[in-house]
Amino acid sequence: MININLAAPAPGVDIPNPTRNAPPALANMVDTVLGIAGWAGTAAGVAGILVTGAMMAVSFKRGEGSEHMGRLGMILGGCCLVATAGPIVTFVFAG
């Protein structure tokens, strides 16, 4: 059995109270990486829409039916997720 002492600390003992602020150099690096990731996600979404549009045009020209609308829906859903990632995380972790 583990004995845990939950008594209050002795008077005059300082209890550490860490802050939630990251060092400025680390915060700048994280902001840079997240900015690049957001840009890359947006660029991938635009490229996906362009490729899907081209595939739809070629399939229509050939008279073939395919599932391009489903693919387009997935791409647009991913673009919405990339665009709202920051506000969603801010909402969840706002203290």
mmCIF file of C-alpha atoms in Angstrom:
data_model
loop_
_atom_site.group_PDB
_atom_site.id
_atom_site.type_symbol
_atom_site.label_atom_id
_atom_site.label_comp_id
_atom_site.label_asym_id
_atom_site.label_seq_id
_atom_site.Cartn_x
_atom_site.Cartn_y
_atom_site.Cartn_z
ATOM 1 C CA MET A 1 0.000 0.000 0.000
ATOM 2 C CA ILE A 2 1.298 3.438 -0.918
ATOM 3 C CA ASN A 3 1.218 6.118 1.752
ATOM 4 C CA ILE A 4 0.600 9.558 0.236
ATOM 5 C CA ASN A 5 0.898 12.603 2.460
ATOM 6 C CA LEU A 6 -1.645 15.192 1.300
ATOM 7 C CA ALA A 7 -0.972 17.636 4.110
ATOM 8 C CA ALA A 8 -0.456 21.309 3.334
ATOM 9 C CA PRO A 9 3.163 22.374 2.796
ATOM 10 C CA ALA A 10 5.074 23.828 5.702
ATOM 11 C CA PRO A 11 4.810 27.600 6.119
ATOM 12 C CA GLY A 12 7.471 29.517 4.213
ATOM 13 C CA VAL A 13 7.916 26.798 1.566
ATOM 14 C CA ASP A 14 7.580 28.139 -1.973
ATOM 15 C CA ILE A 15 5.496 25.972 -4.273
ATOM 16 C CA PRO A 16 6.491 26.358 -7.915
ATOM 17 C CA ASN A 17 3.792 27.810 -10.150
ATOM 18 C CA PRO A 18 4.985 27.441 -13.755
ATOM 19 C CA THR A 19 3.667 29.796 -16.411
ATOM 20 C CA ARG A 20 2.117 28.666 -19.675
ATOM 21 C CA ASN A 21 4.281 30.944 -21.806
ATOM 22 C CA ALA A 22 6.858 29.358 -24.091
ATOM 23 C CA PRO A 23 10.235 31.010 -24.571
ATOM 24 C CA PRO A 24 10.033 33.591 -27.389
ATOM 25 C CA ALA A 25 12.575 31.788 -29.590
ATOM 26 C CA LEU A 26 10.628 28.528 -29.369
ATOM 27 C CA ALA A 27 7.303 30.281 -29.977
ATOM 28 C CA ASN A 28 8.714 31.917 -33.125
ATOM 29 C CA MET A 29 9.982 28.585 -34.469
ATOM 30 C CA VAL A 30 6.650 26.865 -33.768
ATOM 31 C CA ASP A 31 4.771 29.714 -35.474
ATOM 32 C CA THR A 32 7.031 29.369 -38.517
ATOM 33 C CA VAL A 33 6.506 25.600 -38.743
ATOM 34 C CA LEU A 34 2.740 25.930 -38.317
ATOM 35 C CA GLY A 35 2.627 28.669 -40.949
ATOM 36 C CA ILE A 36 4.489 26.472 -43.423
ATOM 37 C CA ALA A 37 2.201 23.515 -42.626
ATOM 38 C CA GLY A 38 -0.894 25.675 -43.135
ATOM 39 C CA TRP A 39 0.448 26.999 -46.424
ATOM 40 C CA ALA A 40 1.305 23.475 -47.604
ATOM 41 C CA GLY A 41 -2.161 22.216 -46.674
ATOM 42 C CA THR A 42 -3.796 25.035 -48.619
ATOM 43 C CA ALA A 43 -1.541 24.439 -51.626
ATOM 44 C CA ALA A 44 -2.321 20.707 -51.530
ATOM 45 C CA GLY A 45 -6.044 21.481 -51.441
ATOM 46 C CA VAL A 46 -5.808 23.796 -54.458
ATOM 47 C CA ALA A 47 -3.739 21.226 -56.356
ATOM 48 C CA GLY A 48 -6.270 18.512 -55.480
ATOM 49 C CA ILE A 49 -9.157 20.596 -56.778
ATOM 50 C CA LEU A 50 -7.270 21.360 -60.013
ATOM 51 C CA VAL A 51 -6.395 17.706 -60.597
ATOM 52 C CA THR A 52 -9.929 16.550 -59.829
ATOM 53 C CA GLY A 53 -11.355 19.168 -62.195
ATOM 54 C CA ALA A 54 -9.004 18.049 -64.954
ATOM 55 C CA MET A 55 -9.932 14.399 -64.391
ATOM 56 C CA MET A 56 -13.619 15.293 -64.494
ATOM 57 C CA ALA A 57 -13.148 17.133 -67.800
ATOM 58 C CA VAL A 58 -11.250 14.237 -69.378
ATOM 59 C CA SER A 59 -13.812 11.693 -68.169
ATOM 60 C CA PHE A 60 -16.686 13.819 -69.458
ATOM 61 C CA LYS A 61 -14.984 14.196 -72.827
ATOM 62 C CA ARG A 62 -14.569 10.403 -73.079
ATOM 63 C CA GLY A 63 -18.150 9.765 -71.953
ATOM 64 C CA GLU A 64 -17.059 7.858 -68.860
ATOM 65 C CA GLY A 65 -18.778 8.059 -65.520
ATOM 66 C CA SER A 66 -16.703 8.068 -62.373
ATOM 67 C CA GLU A 67 -16.690 9.062 -58.720
ATOM 68 C CA HIS A 68 -15.120 12.501 -59.035
ATOM 69 C CA MET A 69 -17.776 14.237 -56.968
ATOM 70 C CA GLY A 70 -16.926 12.048 -53.975
ATOM 71 C CA ARG A 71 -13.249 12.845 -54.404
ATOM 72 C CA LEU A 72 -14.050 16.554 -54.737
ATOM 73 C CA GLY A 73 -16.114 16.399 -51.537
ATOM 74 C CA MET A 74 -13.216 14.834 -49.654
ATOM 75 C CA ILE A 75 -10.825 17.505 -50.940
ATOM 76 C CA LEU A 76 -13.189 20.330 -49.991
ATOM 77 C CA GLY A 77 -13.685 18.777 -46.544
ATOM 78 C CA GLY A 78 -9.912 18.654 -46.087
ATOM 79 C CA CYS A 79 -9.609 22.297 -47.167
ATOM 80 C CA CYS A 80 -12.230 23.300 -44.607
ATOM 81 C CA LEU A 81 -10.388 21.369 -41.911
ATOM 82 C CA VAL A 82 -7.071 23.047 -42.801
ATOM 83 C CA ALA A 83 -8.716 26.471 -42.797
ATOM 84 C CA THR A 84 -10.393 25.990 -39.417
ATOM 85 C CA ALA A 85 -7.608 24.098 -37.601
ATOM 86 C CA GLY A 86 -6.292 27.176 -35.782
ATOM 87 C CA PRO A 87 -9.658 28.425 -34.499
ATOM 88 C CA ILE A 88 -10.695 24.896 -33.447
ATOM 89 C CA VAL A 89 -7.513 24.381 -31.399
ATOM 90 C CA THR A 90 -7.852 27.865 -29.901
ATOM 91 C CA PHE A 91 -11.434 27.123 -28.894
ATOM 92 C CA VAL A 92 -10.580 23.752 -27.330
ATOM 93 C CA PHE A 93 -7.472 24.869 -25.436
ATOM 94 C CA ALA A 94 -8.445 28.430 -24.522
ATOM 95 C CA GLY A 95 -7.997 28.804 -20.853
#
